[in-house]
Amino acid sequence: MRLAAYAFYGFALGLLLVGLRELLFGFGENRCSMTYMFEYPEYRRVQLPRRVARQYPSYGLYLYGEGAYAQETRGLKLTGAPVLFLPGNAGSYKQARSLGSVALRKAENLERRIHMNVFTIDFNEELVALYGGSLRRQTQFLHESIKAILRLYKDRPDPPTGVVLVGHSMGGVVARALFTLARFNPRLVSLIITQASPHQAPVLSLDPYILEFYSTVRHRWATRAEDLRNVTVLSVGGGYLDFQVRSGLTALSCPIDDLNKMSVVATAVPQAWLSPDHISIVWCKELVLATVRAFFDLIEPETGQFTESPERRMSVLNYHFFRNPVLQAEEAQDAPVTFSAPPEAWKEVNTLRLFYSAPKEAQVKYFLFALSSRRKAYSHFHCRSNNMEMTSWLYGCTQMSGSMCVQAVDLSAQTELLPAYKAVTVKISELLSMSHLIIDASNPSGAQFVVECELQREESLTVSVQVPHVLSFGLTASDISINSSGLLHTLQLQDFHQVYQAFRITITSHCKTTKERLPSVYRVKVPWFHEDSFVMASIPSVSEINSMLHTSRPDNTSSALLQIHTAPNCQYKVSIRTSFPKVLGQILRFCGPVLPVYTAVVLLLMIRAQLSSIKRSGHPVEIHEGMSKFLQLHKLELPVLLLLLLLRQSWFQDVWSSLGLPAVDALPLNSVEDLSQDPKTSMQEWPRLVSPLLCVIGASIAFWGSTVLRVFVYFLSFFLTPLHSVLGGVTCGSLALLVSSLLHLYRVLRLQMTERSLSHMLNLAPQKVSQKSENGFLASDCQVKECNGSPLLSESVLQDVRDDLQLHFSLSTLFTLTMMLSIPSLIHWKHNLRYWVHLDPDPCWPHVVPLLISSVLLINCNTNTLLRSKLMLNMTLHLLLPLCVGMLAFCPLHIYRVTYFLSAALTLLVCSCYF
């Protein structure tokens, strides 16, 4: 039995390690370029009103500067546009140096006298992602800081009316929380850019305060959406290298018609196309440059301050973070364009495809595609070019004169920048007023480039491919070959729309003839969220794409797409296989934060197994045996599934709501929209199938964690034995939960030392039959007792000590888990000890008293006292299983509730020992 248990939990541990490896190391290295300071950075503290300084002694406001600029702003006489950086969880205010330094270098290189003043807030590096009690204070201090910043500009002729906010991680959530303050003027902030900020939900809900904070922010932005339409918010997710905040949490939940609220993943940002980790998103040069360029484009030259036009903000952010059509919106010519080129510069293309390589000599060149005879046969026109000088390069001709176009409309704004070239695709059906399409292939400075264009039939270039089932384990593959006669092919990946799916896509390309070609670009496009990823490959080559999703499909209308920008007259073979290690990585990415719930459930089941064994045989079972026999998943999952089925009935929902019972927590494997719905009304079938796997992984954590703790206690007892007589009567004070766990750990250590001493002495002394004392030990702590001048030892005494060791080791594991769940508030209290002694608010206070009482009373509990309690022992055995089911139903999204359930279980154990 023991070998089978170790094999089973070893296999479960292997699954956990494989998933962790894929989660932490399965996406390659960080390709972000570092940002550097060219001069020594300085952070000048901004003096706040005395009232604010007294109210927030641990916070501060600083102005970033370097070199000469730092000297010029020593007196805080500022003329730039204010930008305020907000650090996140345990973040430093000095993280603003990347944004501030790049903005300073950008301003020095501009002819216009515009620049930015970058401010940053010191939040004392608080762990606000784990302890939510400080989030409200940070929000209020942010409000005071904005008012202090604007006061610095009051003597300017054109003072700013607001401040632009850049928030990293929880700093972005705090920025949006500003609008929940009763006295906050929304005009003070019109633009917020957040970096890897979990807007949907907290990563870990370790206390009720963080959930209350999120609920307030969510309710404010949902109920007052009309009032906040002029506030532009851009949320940038980190991608798969950010395993701390998954990108699905960074999506903004706003009305579909509110275009001022935008979400994007860094892999889809033009000129970046990479994934930074959670910290490097702050200093990633590619993303910092996109942010700074957008800021300078938003500054009005006349006033030197940020524009107040929501349309202008939306246009600039779309340009830098979504499409980057090379042509700025204000540069696009709405008025008709006229041409004055000579007739020899014009050439009509009579074929379906154009390939043109510009010569080294400067020249003017235009290509014409007639549309009148091709409207019915072709649906789209696609064109791409690398290194082209002209920003406006595609036109629709509205007036012809012979073989020349004299008047046209600029269509270049539809261009999209890809990793290897810029490309544009237009629908021919939308060009009814135009007779020809014009490609401007001029190179006035003699630069060389390539232009490739073609007329397309969308239906002939789009192929549907059924992806393998997620449980195929990579044994089957979906293969398709593409004989490329065009420039763009699209594969519709049927049924690829859930976050638990993960595929390894292999694309092999080869051509019959060897010549210089533009590289191929492979793009995984997700229609419902801006999380596209790109891979650039030479020809011939073999490329692998690991394809997963950050968000599930919100409806049944679409699946992910694979767009292949191909080279003409080449062959591409695409093979799609399920990657089971990546599937495990996805499950851990989304459900890893709820593993403490399953670990607590397994520990309670282990306690139940030991109590049942004590009732039946008088001895508790060992940990591995208890976990193996009593890990009955059907008794945990079936009640939850039944409850979910009942909650789909309207009458049961009404009864449930009238009783004030909480909603059933769903595992976070759903789309953004599904997570915002009432869990009572959604079945969540797939997450309930994942739940048994999580339960097994949680059991492996409990099994191996308790094994490691057991080994640690065993070896620690060797060191404590010589000091036992000295330290036996000494106690130390600490926080309540830490004390309760240490008390039981010390109890286990004493039992372990006693067990080892008795085992050793039984091998040396003659064995006699004896009776144990009331508390389960011999009179001299279960070691040696003189009886008629001879030592009296007994195998039964040793067995009793071992029974108590098994029981108290399980109890110590429970107390250790409650301590670990409360550690964030302890760290926060210690971090701010120089400012205040009392932690306010304190998430631990509701269960401190019952846990302390339980810890003290359970210290003297043993198997004898449990055996004498028939009624309460039976009741405890029957109630522990419902407590486990309750944890699975109500704790995955409210992890702090685990401590409540464990407190209830420990209270039942106390009653079993004394009643």
CSV table of C-alpha atoms in Angstrom, one decimal, residues 536-698:
chain,number,residue,atom,x,y,z
A,536,MET,CA,8.9,35.3,-39.0
A,537,ALA,CA,10.6,32.5,-41.0
A,538,SER,CA,13.0,32.3,-43.9
A,539,ILE,CA,12.4,30.0,-46.9
A,540,PRO,CA,13.0,27.1,-46.8
A,541,SER,CA,12.6,26.5,-43.0
A,542,VAL,CA,10.8,24.4,-40.3
A,543,SER,CA,9.1,26.6,-37.8
A,544,GLU,CA,7.3,25.6,-34.6
A,545,ILE,CA,4.5,27.7,-33.0
A,546,ASN,CA,3.2,27.0,-29.5
A,547,SER,CA,-0.4,28.2,-29.7
A,548,MET,CA,-2.5,28.9,-26.7
A,549,LEU,CA,-5.2,31.4,-25.8
A,550,HIS,CA,-5.4,34.0,-23.1
A,551,THR,CA,-9.2,34.2,-23.1
A,552,SER,CA,-11.9,31.8,-24.2
A,553,ARG,CA,-14.3,32.6,-26.9
A,554,PRO,CA,-17.3,34.6,-25.5
A,555,ASP,CA,-19.8,33.1,-28.1
A,556,ASN,CA,-20.1,30.4,-30.6
A,557,THR,CA,-19.4,32.4,-33.7
A,558,SER,CA,-15.6,32.1,-34.3
A,559,SER,CA,-12.4,30.2,-33.7
A,560,ALA,CA,-8.8,31.1,-33.8
A,561,LEU,CA,-7.1,31.7,-37.2
A,562,LEU,CA,-3.7,30.9,-38.6
A,563,GLN,CA,-2.7,33.4,-41.2
A,564,ILE,CA,0.3,32.4,-43.4
A,565,HIS,CA,1.9,35.2,-45.5
A,566,THR,CA,3.5,32.9,-48.1
A,567,ALA,CA,5.9,33.2,-50.9
A,568,PRO,CA,4.5,32.5,-54.4
A,569,ASN,CA,5.2,29.2,-56.0
A,570,CYS,CA,6.2,27.5,-52.7
A,571,GLN,CA,4.8,24.6,-50.7
A,572,TYR,CA,3.8,24.8,-47.1
A,573,LYS,CA,3.0,21.8,-44.9
A,574,VAL,CA,1.1,22.5,-41.6
A,575,SER,CA,0.9,19.9,-38.9
A,576,ILE,CA,-1.1,20.6,-35.7
A,577,ARG,CA,-0.7,18.4,-32.6
A,578,THR,CA,-2.0,18.8,-29.0
A,579,SER,CA,0.8,19.6,-26.6
A,580,PHE,CA,-0.1,17.8,-23.4
A,581,PRO,CA,2.7,19.5,-21.3
A,582,LYS,CA,1.4,22.9,-22.6
A,583,VAL,CA,-2.2,21.9,-21.6
A,584,LEU,CA,-0.9,21.2,-18.0
A,585,GLY,CA,0.9,24.6,-18.1
A,586,GLN,CA,-2.4,26.3,-19.2
A,587,ILE,CA,-4.3,24.6,-16.4
A,588,LEU,CA,-1.7,25.8,-13.8
A,589,ARG,CA,-1.7,29.3,-15.4
A,590,PHE,CA,-5.4,29.6,-14.9
A,591,CYS,CA,-6.1,27.4,-11.9
A,592,GLY,CA,-2.8,27.4,-10.0
A,593,PRO,CA,-3.9,30.1,-7.6
A,594,VAL,CA,-6.8,27.8,-6.4
A,595,LEU,CA,-4.5,24.8,-5.5
A,596,PRO,CA,-4.4,25.9,-1.8
A,597,VAL,CA,-8.1,25.2,-1.6
A,598,TYR,CA,-7.6,21.6,-2.9
A,599,THR,CA,-4.6,21.1,-0.6
A,600,ALA,CA,-6.8,22.2,2.4
A,601,VAL,CA,-9.6,19.8,1.3
A,602,VAL,CA,-7.1,16.9,1.2
A,603,LEU,CA,-5.7,17.7,4.6
A,604,LEU,CA,-9.2,17.8,6.1
A,605,LEU,CA,-9.9,14.4,4.4
A,606,MET,CA,-6.7,13.1,6.0
A,607,ILE,CA,-7.8,14.2,9.4
A,608,ARG,CA,-11.2,12.5,8.8
A,609,ALA,CA,-9.4,9.3,7.8
A,610,GLN,CA,-7.4,9.4,11.0
A,611,LEU,CA,-10.5,10.1,13.2
A,612,SER,CA,-12.3,7.2,11.5
A,613,SER,CA,-9.4,4.9,12.1
A,614,ILE,CA,-9.2,6.0,15.8
A,615,LYS,CA,-12.9,5.2,16.2
A,616,ARG,CA,-12.5,1.8,14.5
A,617,SER,CA,-9.2,0.5,15.8
A,618,GLY,CA,-8.0,3.0,18.4
A,619,HIS,CA,-5.0,4.0,16.3
A,620,PRO,CA,-4.8,6.7,13.6
A,621,VAL,CA,-3.6,5.6,10.1
A,622,GLU,CA,-0.4,7.0,8.7
A,623,ILE,CA,-0.6,9.9,6.3
A,624,HIS,CA,0.0,8.0,3.1
A,625,GLU,CA,-2.6,5.4,3.9
A,626,GLY,CA,-5.2,8.0,4.9
A,627,MET,CA,-4.7,9.9,1.7
A,628,SER,CA,-4.8,6.8,-0.4
A,629,LYS,CA,-8.0,5.3,1.1
A,630,PHE,CA,-10.1,8.4,1.7
A,631,LEU,CA,-9.3,10.5,-1.4
A,632,GLN,CA,-12.8,9.8,-2.9
A,633,LEU,CA,-13.3,12.3,-5.6
A,634,HIS,CA,-16.9,11.3,-6.3
A,635,LYS,CA,-17.9,12.3,-2.8
A,636,LEU,CA,-16.5,15.8,-3.4
A,637,GLU,CA,-17.4,16.6,-7.0
A,638,LEU,CA,-20.9,15.1,-7.2
A,639,PRO,CA,-22.4,17.4,-4.5
A,640,VAL,CA,-21.0,20.4,-6.3
A,641,LEU,CA,-22.3,19.3,-9.7
A,642,LEU,CA,-25.7,18.7,-8.1
A,643,LEU,CA,-25.7,22.1,-6.6
A,644,LEU,CA,-24.8,23.7,-9.9
A,645,LEU,CA,-27.6,21.8,-11.6
A,646,LEU,CA,-30.1,23.0,-9.0
A,647,LEU,CA,-28.9,26.6,-9.3
A,648,ARG,CA,-30.0,26.4,-13.0
A,649,GLN,CA,-33.6,26.2,-11.8
A,650,SER,CA,-35.2,29.6,-11.2
A,651,TRP,CA,-37.0,28.5,-8.0
A,652,PHE,CA,-33.9,27.2,-6.4
A,653,GLN,CA,-32.0,30.4,-7.3
A,654,ASP,CA,-34.8,32.4,-5.6
A,655,VAL,CA,-34.5,30.3,-2.5
A,656,TRP,CA,-30.7,30.4,-2.5
A,657,SER,CA,-30.8,34.2,-2.8
A,658,SER,CA,-33.4,34.7,-0.2
A,659,LEU,CA,-31.3,32.8,2.3
A,660,GLY,CA,-28.4,35.2,1.6
A,661,LEU,CA,-26.0,32.3,0.6
A,662,PRO,CA,-22.9,33.1,-1.5
A,663,ALA,CA,-22.6,32.2,-5.2
A,664,VAL,CA,-20.8,29.0,-6.2
A,665,ASP,CA,-17.2,29.8,-7.3
A,666,ALA,CA,-16.3,28.7,-10.8
A,667,LEU,CA,-12.8,27.8,-11.8
A,668,PRO,CA,-11.2,30.5,-13.9
A,669,LEU,CA,-11.3,28.7,-17.2
A,670,ASN,CA,-13.9,30.8,-18.9
A,671,SER,CA,-14.1,33.8,-21.1
A,672,VAL,CA,-14.0,37.3,-19.7
A,673,GLU,CA,-17.7,37.7,-20.2
A,674,ASP,CA,-18.5,34.3,-18.5
A,675,LEU,CA,-16.5,35.3,-15.4
A,676,SER,CA,-18.6,38.4,-15.0
A,677,GLN,CA,-21.8,36.5,-15.1
A,678,ASP,CA,-23.5,35.1,-12.0
A,679,PRO,CA,-22.0,31.7,-11.4
A,680,LYS,CA,-25.4,30.4,-10.3
A,681,THR,CA,-26.7,30.5,-13.8
A,682,SER,CA,-23.7,29.0,-15.6
A,683,MET,CA,-23.0,25.3,-15.7
A,684,GLN,CA,-19.2,25.5,-16.2
A,685,GLU,CA,-19.0,21.8,-17.4
A,686,TRP,CA,-15.3,21.8,-18.4
A,687,PRO,CA,-14.0,23.4,-15.2
A,688,ARG,CA,-15.8,20.7,-13.2
A,689,LEU,CA,-13.9,18.1,-15.3
A,690,VAL,CA,-10.6,19.9,-14.5
A,691,SER,CA,-11.4,19.9,-10.8
A,692,PRO,CA,-10.6,16.2,-10.1
A,693,LEU,CA,-7.1,16.8,-11.7
A,694,LEU,CA,-6.6,19.8,-9.5
A,695,CYS,CA,-7.7,17.7,-6.5
A,696,VAL,CA,-5.1,15.0,-7.3
A,697,ILE,CA,-2.4,17.7,-7.8
A,698,GLY,CA,-3.5,19.3,-4.5
